[in-house]
Short mmCIF file of C-alpha atoms (C1' of nucleotides) in Angstrom, two decimals:
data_model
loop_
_atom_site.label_atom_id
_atom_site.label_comp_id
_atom_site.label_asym_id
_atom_site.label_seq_id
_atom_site.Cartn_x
_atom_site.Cartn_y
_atom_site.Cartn_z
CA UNK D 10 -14.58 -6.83 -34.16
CA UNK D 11 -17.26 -4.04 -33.93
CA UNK D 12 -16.71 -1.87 -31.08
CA UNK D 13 -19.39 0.54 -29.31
CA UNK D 14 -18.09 4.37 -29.77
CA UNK D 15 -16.00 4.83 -26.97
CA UNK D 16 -13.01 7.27 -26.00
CA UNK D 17 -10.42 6.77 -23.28
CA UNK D 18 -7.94 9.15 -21.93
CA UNK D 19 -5.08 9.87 -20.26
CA UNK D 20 -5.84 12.11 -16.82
CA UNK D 21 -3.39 13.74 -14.79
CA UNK D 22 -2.54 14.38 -11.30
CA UNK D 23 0.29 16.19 -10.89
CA UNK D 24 1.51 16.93 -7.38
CA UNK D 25 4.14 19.51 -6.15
CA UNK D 26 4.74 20.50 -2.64
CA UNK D 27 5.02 24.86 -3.16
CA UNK D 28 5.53 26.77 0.17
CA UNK D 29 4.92 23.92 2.22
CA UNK D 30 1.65 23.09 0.73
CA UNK D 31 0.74 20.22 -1.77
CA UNK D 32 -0.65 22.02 -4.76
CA UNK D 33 -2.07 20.31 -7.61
CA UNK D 34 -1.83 21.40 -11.54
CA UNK D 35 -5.03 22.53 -12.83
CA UNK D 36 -6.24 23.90 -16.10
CA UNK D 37 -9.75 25.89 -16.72
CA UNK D 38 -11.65 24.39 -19.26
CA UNK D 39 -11.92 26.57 -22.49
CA UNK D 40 -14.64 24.82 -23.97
CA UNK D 41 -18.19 23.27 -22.85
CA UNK D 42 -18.47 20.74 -21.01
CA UNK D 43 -18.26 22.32 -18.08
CA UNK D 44 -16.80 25.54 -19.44
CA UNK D 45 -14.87 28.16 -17.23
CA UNK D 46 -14.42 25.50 -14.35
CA UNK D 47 -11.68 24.11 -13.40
CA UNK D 48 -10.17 20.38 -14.13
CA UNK D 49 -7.29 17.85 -14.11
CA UNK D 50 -5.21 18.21 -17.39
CA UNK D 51 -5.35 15.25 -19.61
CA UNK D 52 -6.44 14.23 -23.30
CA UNK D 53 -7.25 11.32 -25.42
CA UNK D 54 -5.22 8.20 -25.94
CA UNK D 55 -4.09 8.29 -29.62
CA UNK D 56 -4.32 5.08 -31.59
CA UNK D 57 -1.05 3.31 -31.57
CA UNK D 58 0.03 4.82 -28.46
CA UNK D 59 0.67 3.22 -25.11
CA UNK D 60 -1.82 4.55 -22.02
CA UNK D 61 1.23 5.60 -20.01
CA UNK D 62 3.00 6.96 -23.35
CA UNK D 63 -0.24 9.11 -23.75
CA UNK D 64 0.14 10.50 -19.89
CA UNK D 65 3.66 11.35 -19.93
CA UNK D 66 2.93 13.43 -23.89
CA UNK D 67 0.19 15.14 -21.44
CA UNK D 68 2.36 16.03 -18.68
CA UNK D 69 5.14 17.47 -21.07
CA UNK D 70 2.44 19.36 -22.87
CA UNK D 71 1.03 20.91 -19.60
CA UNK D 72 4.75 21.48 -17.69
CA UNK D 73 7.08 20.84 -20.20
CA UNK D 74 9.09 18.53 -18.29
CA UNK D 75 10.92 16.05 -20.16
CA UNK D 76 9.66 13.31 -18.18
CA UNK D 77 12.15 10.28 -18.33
CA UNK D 78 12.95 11.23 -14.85
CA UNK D 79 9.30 12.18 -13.75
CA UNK D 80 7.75 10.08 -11.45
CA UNK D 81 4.68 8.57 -12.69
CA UNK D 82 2.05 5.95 -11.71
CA UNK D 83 -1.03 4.64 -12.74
CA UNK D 84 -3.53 5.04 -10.06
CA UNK D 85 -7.12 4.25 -11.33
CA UNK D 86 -9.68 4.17 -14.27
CA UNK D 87 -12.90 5.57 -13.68
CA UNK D 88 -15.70 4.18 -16.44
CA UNK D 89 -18.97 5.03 -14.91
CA UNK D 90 -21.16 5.90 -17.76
CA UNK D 91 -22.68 9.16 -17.93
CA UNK D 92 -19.32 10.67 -16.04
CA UNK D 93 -18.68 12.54 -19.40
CA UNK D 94 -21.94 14.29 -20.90
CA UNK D 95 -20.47 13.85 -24.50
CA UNK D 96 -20.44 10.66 -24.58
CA UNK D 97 -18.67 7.41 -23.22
CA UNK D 98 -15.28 8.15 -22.01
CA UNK D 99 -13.09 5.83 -20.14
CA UNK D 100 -10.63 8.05 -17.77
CA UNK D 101 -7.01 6.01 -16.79
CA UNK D 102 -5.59 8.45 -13.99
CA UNK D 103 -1.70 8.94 -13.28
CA UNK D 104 -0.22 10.16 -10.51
CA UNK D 105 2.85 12.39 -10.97
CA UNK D 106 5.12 13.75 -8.76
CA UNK D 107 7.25 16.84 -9.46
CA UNK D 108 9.79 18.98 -7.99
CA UNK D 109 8.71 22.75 -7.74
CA UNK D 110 9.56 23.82 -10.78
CA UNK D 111 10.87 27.09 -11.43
CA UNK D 112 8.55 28.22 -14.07
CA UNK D 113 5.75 27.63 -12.90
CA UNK D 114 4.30 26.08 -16.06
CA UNK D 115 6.09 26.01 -19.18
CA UNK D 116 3.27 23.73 -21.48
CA UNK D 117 1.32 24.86 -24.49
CA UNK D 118 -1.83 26.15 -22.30
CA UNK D 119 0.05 27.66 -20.01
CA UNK D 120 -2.24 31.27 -19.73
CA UNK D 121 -5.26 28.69 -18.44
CA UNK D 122 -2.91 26.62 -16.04
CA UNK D 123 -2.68 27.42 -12.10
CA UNK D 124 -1.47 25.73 -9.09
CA UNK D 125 -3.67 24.99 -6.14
CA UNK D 126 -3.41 24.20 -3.15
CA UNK D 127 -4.82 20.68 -3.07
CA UNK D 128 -7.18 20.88 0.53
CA UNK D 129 -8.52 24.69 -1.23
CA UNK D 130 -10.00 22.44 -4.19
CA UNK D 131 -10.97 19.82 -2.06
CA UNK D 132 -13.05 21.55 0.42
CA UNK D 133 -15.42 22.77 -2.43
CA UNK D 134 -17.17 19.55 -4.04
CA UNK D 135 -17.82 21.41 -6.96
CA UNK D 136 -14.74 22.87 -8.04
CA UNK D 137 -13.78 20.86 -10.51
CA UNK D 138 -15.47 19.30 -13.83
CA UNK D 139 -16.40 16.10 -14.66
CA UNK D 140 -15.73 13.42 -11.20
CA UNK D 141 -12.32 15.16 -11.13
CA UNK D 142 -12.85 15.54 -7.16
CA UNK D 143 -13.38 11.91 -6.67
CA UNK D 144 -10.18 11.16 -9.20
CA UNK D 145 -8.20 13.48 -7.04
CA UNK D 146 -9.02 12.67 -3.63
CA UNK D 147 -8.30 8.89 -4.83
CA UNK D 148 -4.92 10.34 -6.17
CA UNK D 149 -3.83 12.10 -3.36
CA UNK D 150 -4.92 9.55 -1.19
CA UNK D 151 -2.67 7.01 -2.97
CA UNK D 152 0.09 9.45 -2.64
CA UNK D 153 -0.22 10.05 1.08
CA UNK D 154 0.11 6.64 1.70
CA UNK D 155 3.08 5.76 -0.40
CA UNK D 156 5.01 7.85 1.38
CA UNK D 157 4.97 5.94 3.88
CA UNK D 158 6.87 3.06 2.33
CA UNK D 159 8.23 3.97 -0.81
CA UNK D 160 10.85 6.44 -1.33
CA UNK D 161 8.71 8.71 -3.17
CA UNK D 162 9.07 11.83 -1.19
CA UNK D 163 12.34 12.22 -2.83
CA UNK D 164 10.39 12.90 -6.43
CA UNK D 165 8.80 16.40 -5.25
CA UNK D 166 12.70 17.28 -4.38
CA UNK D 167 15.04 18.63 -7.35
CA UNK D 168 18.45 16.51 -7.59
CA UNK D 169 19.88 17.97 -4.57
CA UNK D 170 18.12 18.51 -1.27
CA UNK D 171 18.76 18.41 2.13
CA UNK D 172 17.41 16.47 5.01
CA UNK D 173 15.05 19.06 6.16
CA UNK D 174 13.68 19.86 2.84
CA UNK D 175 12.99 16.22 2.72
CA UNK D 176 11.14 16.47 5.87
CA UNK D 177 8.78 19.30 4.57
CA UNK D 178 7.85 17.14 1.87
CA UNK D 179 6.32 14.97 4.39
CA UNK D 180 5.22 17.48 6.50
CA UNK D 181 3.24 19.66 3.78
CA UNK D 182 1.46 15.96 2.20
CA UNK D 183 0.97 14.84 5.59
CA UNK D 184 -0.13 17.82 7.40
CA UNK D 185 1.64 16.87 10.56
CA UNK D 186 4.74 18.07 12.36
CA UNK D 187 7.77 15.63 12.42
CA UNK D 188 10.77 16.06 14.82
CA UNK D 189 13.47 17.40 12.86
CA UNK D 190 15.84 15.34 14.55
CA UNK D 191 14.24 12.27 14.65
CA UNK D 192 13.67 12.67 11.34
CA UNK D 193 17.10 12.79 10.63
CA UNK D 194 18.27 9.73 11.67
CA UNK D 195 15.54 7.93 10.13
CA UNK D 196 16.31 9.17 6.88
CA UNK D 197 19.75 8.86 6.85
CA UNK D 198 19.71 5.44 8.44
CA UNK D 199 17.53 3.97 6.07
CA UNK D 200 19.50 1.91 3.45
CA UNK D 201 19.08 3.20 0.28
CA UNK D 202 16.88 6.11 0.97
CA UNK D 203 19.15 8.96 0.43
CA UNK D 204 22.92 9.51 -0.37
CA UNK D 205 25.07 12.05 0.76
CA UNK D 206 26.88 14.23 -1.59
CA UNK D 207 29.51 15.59 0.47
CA UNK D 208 28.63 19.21 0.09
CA UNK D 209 27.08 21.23 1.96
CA UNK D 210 24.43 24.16 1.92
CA UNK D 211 23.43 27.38 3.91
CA UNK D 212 20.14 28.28 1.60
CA UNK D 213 18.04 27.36 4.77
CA UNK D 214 20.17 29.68 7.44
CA UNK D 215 21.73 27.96 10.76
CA UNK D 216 24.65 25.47 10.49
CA UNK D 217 25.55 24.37 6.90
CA UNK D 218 23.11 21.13 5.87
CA UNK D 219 24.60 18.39 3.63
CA UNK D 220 23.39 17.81 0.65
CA UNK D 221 21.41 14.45 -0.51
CA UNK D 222 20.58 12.86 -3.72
CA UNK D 223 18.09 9.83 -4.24
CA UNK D 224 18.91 6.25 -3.06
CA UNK D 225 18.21 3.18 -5.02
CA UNK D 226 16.11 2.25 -2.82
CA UNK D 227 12.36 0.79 -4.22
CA UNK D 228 10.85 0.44 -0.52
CA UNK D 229 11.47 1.87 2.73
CA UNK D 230 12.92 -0.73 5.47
CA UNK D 231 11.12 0.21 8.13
CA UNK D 232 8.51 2.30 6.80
CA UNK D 233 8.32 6.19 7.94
CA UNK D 234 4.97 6.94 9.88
CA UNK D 235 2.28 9.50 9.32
CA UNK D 236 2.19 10.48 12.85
CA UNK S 21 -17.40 12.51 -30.84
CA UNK S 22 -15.75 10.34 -33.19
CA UNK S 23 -13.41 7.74 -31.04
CA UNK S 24 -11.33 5.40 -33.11
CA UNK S 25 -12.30 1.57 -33.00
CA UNK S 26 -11.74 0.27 -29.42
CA UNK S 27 -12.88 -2.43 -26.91
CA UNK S 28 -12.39 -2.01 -23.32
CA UNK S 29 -12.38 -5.46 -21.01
CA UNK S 30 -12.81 -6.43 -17.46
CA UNK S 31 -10.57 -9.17 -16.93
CA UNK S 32 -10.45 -10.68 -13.51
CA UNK S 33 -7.85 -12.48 -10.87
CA UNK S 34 -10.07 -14.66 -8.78
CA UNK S 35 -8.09 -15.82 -6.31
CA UNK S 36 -9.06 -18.72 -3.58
CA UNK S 37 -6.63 -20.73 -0.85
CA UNK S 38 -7.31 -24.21 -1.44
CA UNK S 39 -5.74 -27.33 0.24
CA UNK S 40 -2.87 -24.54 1.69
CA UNK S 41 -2.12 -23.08 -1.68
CA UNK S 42 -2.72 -19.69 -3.07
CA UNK S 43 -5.06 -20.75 -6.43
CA UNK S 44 -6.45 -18.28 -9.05
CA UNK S 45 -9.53 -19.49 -11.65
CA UNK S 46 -8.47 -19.58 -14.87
CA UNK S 47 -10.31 -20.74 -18.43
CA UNK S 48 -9.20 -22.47 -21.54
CA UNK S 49 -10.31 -20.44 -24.40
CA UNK S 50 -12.06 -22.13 -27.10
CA UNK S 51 -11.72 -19.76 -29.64
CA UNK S 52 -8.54 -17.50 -31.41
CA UNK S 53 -6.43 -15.96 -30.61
CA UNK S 54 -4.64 -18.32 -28.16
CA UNK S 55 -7.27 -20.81 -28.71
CA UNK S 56 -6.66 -23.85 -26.22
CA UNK S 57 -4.47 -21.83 -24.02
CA UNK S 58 -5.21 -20.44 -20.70
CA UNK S 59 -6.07 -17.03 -19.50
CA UNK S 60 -7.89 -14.75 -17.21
CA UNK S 61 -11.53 -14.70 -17.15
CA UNK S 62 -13.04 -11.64 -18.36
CA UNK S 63 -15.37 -10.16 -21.10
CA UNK S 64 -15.99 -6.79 -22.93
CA UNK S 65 -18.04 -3.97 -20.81
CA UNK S 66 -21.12 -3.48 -22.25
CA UNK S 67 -22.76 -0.17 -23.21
CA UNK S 68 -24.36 1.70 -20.20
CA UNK S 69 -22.68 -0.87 -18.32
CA UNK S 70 -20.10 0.28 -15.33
CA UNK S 71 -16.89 -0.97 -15.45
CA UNK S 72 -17.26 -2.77 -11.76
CA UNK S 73 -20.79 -3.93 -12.65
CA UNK S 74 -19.44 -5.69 -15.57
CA UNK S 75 -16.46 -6.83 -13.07
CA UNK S 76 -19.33 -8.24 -11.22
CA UNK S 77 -21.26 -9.83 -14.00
CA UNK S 78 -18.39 -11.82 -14.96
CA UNK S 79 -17.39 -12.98 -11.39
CA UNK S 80 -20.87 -14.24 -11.18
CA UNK S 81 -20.94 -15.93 -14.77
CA UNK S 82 -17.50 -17.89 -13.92
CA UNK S 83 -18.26 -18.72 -10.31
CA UNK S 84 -21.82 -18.42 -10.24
CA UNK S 85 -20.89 -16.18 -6.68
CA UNK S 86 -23.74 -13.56 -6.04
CA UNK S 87 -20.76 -11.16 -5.49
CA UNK S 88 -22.70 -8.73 -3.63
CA UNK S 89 -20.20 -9.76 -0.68
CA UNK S 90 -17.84 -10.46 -2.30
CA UNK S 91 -14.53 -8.55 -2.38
CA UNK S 92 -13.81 -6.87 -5.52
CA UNK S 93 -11.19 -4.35 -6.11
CA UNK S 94 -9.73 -2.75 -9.28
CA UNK S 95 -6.17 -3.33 -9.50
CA UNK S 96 -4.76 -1.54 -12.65
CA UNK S 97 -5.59 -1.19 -16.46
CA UNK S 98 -3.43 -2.60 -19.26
CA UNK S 99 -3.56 -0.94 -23.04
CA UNK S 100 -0.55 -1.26 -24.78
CA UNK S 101 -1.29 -1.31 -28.63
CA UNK S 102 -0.70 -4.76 -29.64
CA UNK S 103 -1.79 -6.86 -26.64
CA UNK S 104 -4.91 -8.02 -28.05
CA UNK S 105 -4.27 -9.25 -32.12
CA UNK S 106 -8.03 -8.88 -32.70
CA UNK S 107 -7.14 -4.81 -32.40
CA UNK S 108 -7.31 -2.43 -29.74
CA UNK S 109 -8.02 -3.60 -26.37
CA UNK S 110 -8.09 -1.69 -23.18
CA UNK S 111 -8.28 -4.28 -19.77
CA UNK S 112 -9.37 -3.03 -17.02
CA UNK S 113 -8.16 -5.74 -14.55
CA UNK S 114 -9.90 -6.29 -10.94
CA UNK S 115 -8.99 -8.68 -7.81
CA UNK S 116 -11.44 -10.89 -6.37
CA UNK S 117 -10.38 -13.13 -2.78
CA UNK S 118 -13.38 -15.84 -2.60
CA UNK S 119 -12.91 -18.54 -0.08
CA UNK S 120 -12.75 -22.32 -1.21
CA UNK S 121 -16.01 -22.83 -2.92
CA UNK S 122 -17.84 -25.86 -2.41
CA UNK S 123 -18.38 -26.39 -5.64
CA UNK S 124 -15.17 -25.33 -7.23
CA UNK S 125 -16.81 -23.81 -10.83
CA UNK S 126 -20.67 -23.57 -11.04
CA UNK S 127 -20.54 -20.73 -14.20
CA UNK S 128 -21.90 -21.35 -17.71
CA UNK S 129 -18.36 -21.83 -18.84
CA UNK S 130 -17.80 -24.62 -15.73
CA UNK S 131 -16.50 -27.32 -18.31
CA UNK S 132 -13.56 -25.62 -19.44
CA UNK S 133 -12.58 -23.55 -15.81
CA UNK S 134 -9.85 -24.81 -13.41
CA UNK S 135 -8.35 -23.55 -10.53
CA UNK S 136 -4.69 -23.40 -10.65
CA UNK S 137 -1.30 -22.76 -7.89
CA UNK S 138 -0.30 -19.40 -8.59
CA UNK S 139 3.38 -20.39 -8.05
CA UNK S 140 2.81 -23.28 -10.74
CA UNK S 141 1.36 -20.67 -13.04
CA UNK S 142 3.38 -17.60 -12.68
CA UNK S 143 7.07 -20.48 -13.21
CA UNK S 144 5.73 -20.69 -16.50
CA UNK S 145 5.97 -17.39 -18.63
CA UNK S 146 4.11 -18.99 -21.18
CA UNK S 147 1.46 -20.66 -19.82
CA UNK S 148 -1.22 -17.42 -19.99
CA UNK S 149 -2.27 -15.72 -22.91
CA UNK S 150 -2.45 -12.33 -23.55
CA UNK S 151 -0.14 -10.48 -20.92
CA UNK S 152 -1.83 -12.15 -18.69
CA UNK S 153 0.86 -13.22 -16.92
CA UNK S 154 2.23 -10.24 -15.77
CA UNK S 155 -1.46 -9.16 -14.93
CA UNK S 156 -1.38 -11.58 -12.54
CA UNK S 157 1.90 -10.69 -11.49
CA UNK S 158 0.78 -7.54 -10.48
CA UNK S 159 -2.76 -8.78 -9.08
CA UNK S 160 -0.67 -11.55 -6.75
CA UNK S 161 1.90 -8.48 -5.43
CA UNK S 162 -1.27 -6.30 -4.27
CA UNK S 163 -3.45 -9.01 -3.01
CA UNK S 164 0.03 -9.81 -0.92
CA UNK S 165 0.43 -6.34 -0.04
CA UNK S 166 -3.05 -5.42 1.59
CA UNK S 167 -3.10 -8.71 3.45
CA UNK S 168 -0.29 -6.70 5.94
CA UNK S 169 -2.59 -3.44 6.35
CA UNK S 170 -6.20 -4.28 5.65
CA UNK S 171 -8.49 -7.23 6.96
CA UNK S 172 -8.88 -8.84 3.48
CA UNK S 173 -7.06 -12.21 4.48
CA UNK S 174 -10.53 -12.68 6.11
CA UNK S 175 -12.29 -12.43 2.72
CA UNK S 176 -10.83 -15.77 2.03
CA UNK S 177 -12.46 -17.23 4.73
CA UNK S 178 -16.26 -18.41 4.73
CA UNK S 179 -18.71 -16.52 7.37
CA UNK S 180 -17.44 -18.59 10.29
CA UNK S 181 -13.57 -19.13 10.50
CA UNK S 182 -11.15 -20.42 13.31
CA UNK S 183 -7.67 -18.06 14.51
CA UNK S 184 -5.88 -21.19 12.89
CA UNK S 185 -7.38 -21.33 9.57
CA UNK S 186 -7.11 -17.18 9.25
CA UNK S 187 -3.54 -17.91 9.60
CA UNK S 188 -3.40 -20.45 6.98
CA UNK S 189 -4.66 -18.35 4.57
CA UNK S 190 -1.77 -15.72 5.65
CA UNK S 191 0.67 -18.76 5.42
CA UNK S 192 -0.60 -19.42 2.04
CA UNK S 193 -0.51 -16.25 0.28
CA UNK S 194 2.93 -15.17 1.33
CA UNK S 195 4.99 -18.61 1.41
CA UNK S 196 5.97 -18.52 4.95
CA UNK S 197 5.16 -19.75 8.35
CA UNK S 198 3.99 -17.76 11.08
CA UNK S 199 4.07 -18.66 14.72
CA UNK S 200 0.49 -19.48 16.28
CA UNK S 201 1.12 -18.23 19.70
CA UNK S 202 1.81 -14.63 17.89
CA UNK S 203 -0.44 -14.75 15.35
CA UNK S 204 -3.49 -15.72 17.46
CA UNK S 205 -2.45 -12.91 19.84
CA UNK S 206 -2.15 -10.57 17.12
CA UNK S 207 -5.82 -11.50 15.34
CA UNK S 208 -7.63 -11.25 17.99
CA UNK S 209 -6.42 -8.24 19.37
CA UNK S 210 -6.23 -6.12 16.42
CA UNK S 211 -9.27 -3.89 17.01
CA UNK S 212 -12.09 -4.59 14.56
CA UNK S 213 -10.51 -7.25 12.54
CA UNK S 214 -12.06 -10.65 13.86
CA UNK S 215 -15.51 -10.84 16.38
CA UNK S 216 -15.82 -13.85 18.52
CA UNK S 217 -18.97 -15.89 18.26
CA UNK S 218 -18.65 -17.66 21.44
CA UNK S 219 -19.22 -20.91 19.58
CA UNK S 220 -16.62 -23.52 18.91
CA UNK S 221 -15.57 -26.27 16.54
CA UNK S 222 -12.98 -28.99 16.61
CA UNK S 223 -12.75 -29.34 13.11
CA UNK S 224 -9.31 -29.42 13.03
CA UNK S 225 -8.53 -31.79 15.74
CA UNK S 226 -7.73 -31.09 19.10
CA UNK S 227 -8.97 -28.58 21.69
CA UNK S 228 -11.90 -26.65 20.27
CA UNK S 229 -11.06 -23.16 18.70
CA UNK S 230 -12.93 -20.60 18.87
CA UNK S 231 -15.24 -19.43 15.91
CA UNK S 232 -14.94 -15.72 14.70
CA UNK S 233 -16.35 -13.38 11.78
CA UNK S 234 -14.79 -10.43 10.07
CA UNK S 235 -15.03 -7.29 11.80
CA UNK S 236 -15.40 -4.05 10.66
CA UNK S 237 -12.02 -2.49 10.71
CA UNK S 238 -10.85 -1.35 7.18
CA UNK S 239 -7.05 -1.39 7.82
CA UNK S 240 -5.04 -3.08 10.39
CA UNK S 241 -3.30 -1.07 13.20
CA UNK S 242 -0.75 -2.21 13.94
CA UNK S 243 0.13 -4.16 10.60
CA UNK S 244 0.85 -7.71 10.15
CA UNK S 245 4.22 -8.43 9.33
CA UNK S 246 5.02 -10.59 6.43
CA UNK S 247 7.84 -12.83 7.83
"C1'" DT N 3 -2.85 -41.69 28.69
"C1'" DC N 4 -1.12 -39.77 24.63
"C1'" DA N 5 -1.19 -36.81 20.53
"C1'" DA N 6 -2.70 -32.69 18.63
"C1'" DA N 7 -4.16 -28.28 18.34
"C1'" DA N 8 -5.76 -23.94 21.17
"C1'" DG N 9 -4.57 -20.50 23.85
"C1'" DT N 10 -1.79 -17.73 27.82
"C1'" DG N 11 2.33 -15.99 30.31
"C1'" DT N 12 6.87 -14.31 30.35
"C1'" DT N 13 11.29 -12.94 28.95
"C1'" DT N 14 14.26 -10.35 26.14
"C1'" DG N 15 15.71 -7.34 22.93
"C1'" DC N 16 14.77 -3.87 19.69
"C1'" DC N 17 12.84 0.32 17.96
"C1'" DC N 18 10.80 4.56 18.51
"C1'" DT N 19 9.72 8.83 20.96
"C1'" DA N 20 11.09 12.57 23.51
"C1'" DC N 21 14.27 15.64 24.64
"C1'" DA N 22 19.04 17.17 26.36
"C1'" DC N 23 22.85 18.66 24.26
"C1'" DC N 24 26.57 20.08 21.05
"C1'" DC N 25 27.93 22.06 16.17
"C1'" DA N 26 28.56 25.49 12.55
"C1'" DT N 27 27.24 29.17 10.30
"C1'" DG N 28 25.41 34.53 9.48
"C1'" DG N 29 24.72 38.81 11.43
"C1'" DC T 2 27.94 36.53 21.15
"C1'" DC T 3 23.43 35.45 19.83
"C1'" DA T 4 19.93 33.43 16.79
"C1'" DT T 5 19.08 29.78 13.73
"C1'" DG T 6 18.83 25.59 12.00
"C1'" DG T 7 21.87 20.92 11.67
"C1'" DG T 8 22.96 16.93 13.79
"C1'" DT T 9 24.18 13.26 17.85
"C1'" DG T 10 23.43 10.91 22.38
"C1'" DT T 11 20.57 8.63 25.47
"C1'" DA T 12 16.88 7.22 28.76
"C1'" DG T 13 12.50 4.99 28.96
"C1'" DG T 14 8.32 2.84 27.34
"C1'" DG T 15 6.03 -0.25 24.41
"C1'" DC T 16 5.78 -3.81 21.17
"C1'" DA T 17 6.89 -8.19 19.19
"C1'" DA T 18 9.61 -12.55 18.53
"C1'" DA T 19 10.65 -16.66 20.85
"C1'" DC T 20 9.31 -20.17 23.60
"C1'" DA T 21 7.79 -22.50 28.13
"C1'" DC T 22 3.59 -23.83 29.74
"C1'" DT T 23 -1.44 -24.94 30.48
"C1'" DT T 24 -6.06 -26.33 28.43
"C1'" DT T 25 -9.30 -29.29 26.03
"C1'" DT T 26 -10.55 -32.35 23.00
"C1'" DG T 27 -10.37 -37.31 20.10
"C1'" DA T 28 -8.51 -41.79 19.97
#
DNA sequence: TCAAAAGTGTTTGCCCTACACCCATGG
DNA sequence: CCATGGGTGTAGGGCAAACACTTTTGA
């Protein structure tokens, strides 16, 4: 079979909630097109590899994060031609979701790789290269809502976290205020969700907090709300 | 650039409720691989071409639906190596919800298209070829998922539909039965979803219903529950 | 007059919000 | 003992499931 030239790769979103805000991992492009600005990491599917195989080789290049235990999801695949001035490129965009991780970022590139506050880079339309704005406003999108009925809040949290730490996760992609209380119960109450461990902490001041790992569960019976 | 040889496809799950049954259009192929087995429609995106556009082009060429108003949505893309025997192939996979055509096929390839109960298809892990089968796994699962938080049920529907036969389609798509006291409340007085055209029909026996048309809410509030 | 489907009213129970209140720690 | 955050109890409103009931047609 003849095949038109034609590259497709691997983008990534990767999401971490850092001092209450959702921040996004971007690098800034070394080389033209679109030199000097700013974009979402990502590279070209190598032959013989698997499309979500190529993301997660991109995300442990750019973090370092061994990334069994990543969360990652496909989200779209942007094709419009003329989106990449070198030629035909075919974009399929993951969404990953990481704890905030301690060095900051740990990957090959690291000197050219920032965090950013995700509503800083999507206030400016230009910001970023290629349709990267679109890809991430799709991205984040797709994460706002799936917090809603998918356990997936737990993924920005390291192994053990506590109910309000939970509740900033949600709070920070959101941008609302949820009753701490209320909260609570919902959390706790919904099967599957979270599981205590039994011990406690005092990292966030105030009475001692218990301490929660991730639940089984693969959707959220009833669903938390946005508002 | 040099890109190594690669095709990238635009497959398509055309779904339709016919005769109370969730259906999806499928073709036998005439050629290898799989010759004489059935599978998605679809076809390679063409150069210049977008990837929707070419979604579009093949809707119209299997259905012969101007799909201008039609609903169209890209649902995930599928590129392990290996898939395809002919060599690399990338499939970009999109949902379509028609309603029951009056003439079922009218598309160049009419003679060898069928539509076919997605429960007798998906029983069968065989019966598609290609992974077909689990890309219509996944198309089914979405298509049932937005019918709770977006108006799409109505894109099943032709321009002029009855409370009753909205809730069919509802009926249809998830395998259950919904009261029509409730639902009717519920349809009508979701804001945006369905507009009364003061006209009625009797079409399905007893007292008149009235006649409606999709509104234009995007997403339900509240949601429709699926049992 | 009966069957069939459309549509409305009403009850009941549940969930969710709001907030009062108590608990357990550090300083 | 006070400030801080963790966690529980509870009243009240609103929504939705369940179902009795009325409406409007065709046969």
């Amino acid at each position: 079979m003849d095949f038109e030239p034609l590259g497709v790769a691997a983008d990534l979103v990767i999401l971490t909630v850092r001092d209450g805000s959702l921040q996004v991992l971007l690098i800034r492009r070394g080389i033209a097109p679109y030199r000097g600005r700013w974009a979402l990491p990502g590279g070209f599917v190598r032959p013989k590899e698997d499309l979500e195989e190529a993301a997660r080789r991109e995300l442990q290049e750019e973090t370092g994060l061994l990334s069994d235990r990543i969360h990652l999801e496909q989200v779209a695949t942007y094709g419009e031609p003329g989106r990449d001035p070198r030629g035909r490129v075919i974009s399929v965009t993951y969404l990953a979701l990481v704890p905030d991780l301690p060095s900051p970022v740990a990957g090959t590139d690291a000197a050219s790789a920032e965090w950013v506050t995700v509503d800083e880079v999507l206030t400016d339309q230009n910001r970023l290269a290629f349709d990267h704005h679109r890809i991430l406003t799709d991205a984040v999108e797709r994460a706002r809502a799936k917090l809603e009925y998918s356990p997936l809040a737990a993924a920005f949290c390291p192994d053990e976290f506590t109910i309000s730490e939970l509740r900033g996760i949600y709070e920070a992609v959101w941008g609302v205020q949820l009753d701490p209380r209320n909260f609570h119960r919902k959390a706790t109450k919904t099967d599957g969700f979270v599981i205590p461990l039994g011990a406690t902490t005092t990292r966030d001041g105030g009475r001692p907090a218990q301490l929660f790992r991730r639940g089984p569960a693969a959707t959220l019976h009833p669903p938390l709300t946005r508002g």
